[in-house]
Coordinates of C-alpha atoms in Angstrom, one line a residue:
M731 CA -18.7 212.5 41.9
K732 CA -20.7 214.5 44.5
D733 CA -20.1 213.6 48.1
W734 CA -21.5 214.9 51.4
F735 CA -19.1 216.8 53.8
L736 CA -19.6 218.4 57.2
L737 CA -18.8 222.1 57.6
Y738 CA -18.4 224.2 60.7
C739 CA -20.0 227.6 60.3
K740 CA -19.3 230.8 62.1
R741 CA -21.7 231.5 65.0
S742 CA -25.3 232.1 63.9
E743 CA -24.2 232.4 60.2
Q744 CA -25.6 229.2 58.8
E745 CA -28.3 231.1 56.8
R746 CA -25.6 233.4 55.3
A747 CA -23.5 230.4 54.4
V748 CA -26.4 228.6 52.8
V749 CA -27.2 231.6 50.5
N750 CA -23.6 232.0 49.5
L751 CA -22.9 228.2 49.0
E752 CA -26.1 227.7 46.9
R753 CA -24.9 230.5 44.6
Q754 CA -21.9 228.2 43.9
S755 CA -24.1 225.2 43.1
V756 CA -23.3 223.5 46.4
T757 CA -26.2 221.6 48.0
C758 CA -26.7 222.5 51.7
Y759 CA -28.6 220.8 54.5
Y760 CA -28.7 221.6 58.1
P761 CA -31.4 219.8 60.1
Q762 CA -33.8 222.1 62.0
V763 CA -36.4 221.2 64.6
T764 CA -39.5 223.2 65.6
V765 CA -39.4 223.7 69.4
E766 CA -41.6 225.5 71.9
K767 CA -39.7 227.5 74.4
L768 CA -40.1 230.4 76.8
V769 CA -38.9 233.8 75.7
R770 CA -39.4 236.6 78.2
G771 CA -42.1 234.5 79.9
K772 CA -44.1 233.8 76.7
R773 CA -44.4 230.5 74.9
V774 CA -42.9 230.8 71.4
T775 CA -42.6 228.3 68.5
A776 CA -39.2 228.6 66.7
N777 CA -37.1 226.6 64.3
E778 CA -33.6 225.9 65.6
P779 CA -30.7 224.0 64.1
L780 CA -30.4 220.5 65.4
F781 CA -26.6 220.8 65.3
P782 CA -25.8 224.5 65.9
N783 CA -22.9 225.8 63.8
Y784 CA -22.7 222.6 61.7
M785 CA -24.0 222.1 58.1
F786 CA -23.9 219.2 55.6
V787 CA -22.8 220.2 52.1
R788 CA -22.8 218.2 48.9
F789 CA -20.6 219.0 45.9
D790 CA -18.1 217.6 43.4
P791 CA -14.6 218.6 44.4
E792 CA -13.5 218.5 40.7
Q793 CA -16.0 221.3 39.9
V794 CA -15.9 223.4 43.1
S795 CA -12.7 223.4 45.1
Y796 CA -12.5 222.8 48.9
T797 CA -10.8 226.2 49.2
T798 CA -13.7 227.9 47.5
V799 CA -16.2 226.3 49.9
R800 CA -14.1 226.9 53.0
S801 CA -13.6 230.6 52.0
T802 CA -17.4 231.2 51.6
R803 CA -18.8 233.9 53.9
G804 CA -20.3 232.3 57.0
V805 CA -18.2 229.1 56.8
A806 CA -15.4 228.6 59.3
D807 CA -13.9 225.3 57.9
F808 CA -14.5 221.7 57.1
I809 CA -14.6 219.0 59.8
R810 CA -11.5 217.0 58.9
Q811 CA -10.0 213.6 59.3
G812 CA -6.3 214.3 59.1
P813 CA -5.6 216.8 56.2
Y814 CA -8.7 215.9 54.2
P815 CA -12.4 217.0 54.8
Q816 CA -14.4 214.2 56.4
K817 CA -16.9 212.6 54.0
V818 CA -20.4 211.8 55.5
Q819 CA -22.3 208.7 54.5
P820 CA -25.5 209.5 52.5
E821 CA -27.5 207.0 54.6
L822 CA -26.9 209.2 57.7
L823 CA -28.2 212.3 55.8
H824 CA -31.2 210.3 54.5
Q825 CA -32.1 209.2 58.1
L826 CA -31.8 212.8 59.4
M827 CA -34.0 214.1 56.7
M828 CA -36.7 211.5 57.4
N829 CA -36.7 212.2 61.2
E830 CA -36.1 216.0 61.0
N831 CA -39.6 217.1 61.9
S832 CA -41.3 213.9 62.8
E833 CA -44.1 214.2 65.3
A834 CA -42.4 212.0 67.9
H835 CA -39.2 214.1 67.7
R836 CA -41.1 217.4 68.0
E837 CA -43.0 216.0 71.1
K838 CA -39.7 215.2 72.9
L839 CA -38.4 218.7 72.3
S840 CA -41.6 220.5 73.2
N841 CA -42.5 219.4 76.7
L842 CA -44.2 222.5 78.1
P843 CA -47.7 221.7 79.4
K844 CA -50.8 223.4 78.0
P845 CA -52.9 225.7 80.2
G846 CA -55.6 223.8 82.1
E847 CA -53.6 220.5 82.1
S848 CA -53.8 218.6 85.3
M849 CA -50.4 218.1 87.0
E850 CA -48.9 216.7 90.3
L851 CA -46.2 218.5 92.2
Q852 CA -43.5 216.0 93.1
R853 CA -41.1 218.1 95.1
G854 CA -40.9 221.3 97.0
Q855 CA -43.2 222.8 99.6
F856 CA -46.3 221.7 97.6
Q857 CA -45.2 218.1 97.1
G858 CA -48.0 215.6 96.5
L859 CA -50.6 218.3 95.7
E860 CA -52.7 218.2 92.5
A861 CA -52.4 221.4 90.4
I862 CA -53.7 222.9 87.2
Y863 CA -51.1 224.4 84.9
Q864 CA -51.8 228.1 84.3
E865 CA -48.9 229.8 82.4
P866 CA -45.1 230.1 82.2
D867 CA -43.3 232.2 84.7
G868 CA -39.9 232.8 83.2
E869 CA -37.7 230.1 81.7
K870 CA -37.6 227.6 84.6
R871 CA -40.8 228.3 86.6
S872 CA -44.6 228.1 85.9
F873 CA -47.7 229.4 87.6
M874 CA -49.9 226.6 88.9
L875 CA -53.4 226.7 90.4
I876 CA -53.7 224.6 93.6
H877 CA -56.5 224.2 96.1
L878 CA -55.4 225.3 99.6
L879 CA -57.8 225.5 102.5
G880 CA -60.7 225.0 100.0
K881 CA -59.7 228.0 97.8
P882 CA -57.9 228.0 94.5
V883 CA -54.4 229.7 94.9
K884 CA -52.1 230.7 92.1
V885 CA -48.4 229.7 93.0
S886 CA -45.1 229.8 91.1
V887 CA -43.2 226.5 91.1
D888 CA -40.0 225.2 89.5
N889 CA -40.7 223.3 86.3
A890 CA -38.6 220.4 87.5
D891 CA -41.1 219.8 90.3
I892 CA -44.0 219.2 87.9
V893 CA -45.2 215.7 86.8
R894 CA -48.0 215.2 84.2
R895 CA -50.9 213.0 85.3

């Protein structure tokens, strides 16, 4: 009977492990989410593992041995409870698969504002001023357009100081 188990993979080798495990008729699943993040000051959309270095696998231990799965390239070991690999409830996997790329989940992970969006600065030297988001400035800062002395001025502020209106 096929059961789900949790594997710990070597760093950044989940893709390699999937390819090698699927050749052995092992079903693999590692939830991924699409996130927007800043890379070198530019907004990039990328798929990232929800649980880095962890993967769910489903196989019949009578047909494929634990040792074979554990020895596969990219795999470090099973997550164990005592001497035996820990079984994972299928309901948990079903729930993860249903929520993996839901719109609500994606919205939580992608919280960068869009250019032209109206914001309010809640801390720092520009506290209380209304600003218009312009573009990212590194990983933790953004350029905002504020009105100072009747003229628009482009300033760089910490992302933690910004609140959407």
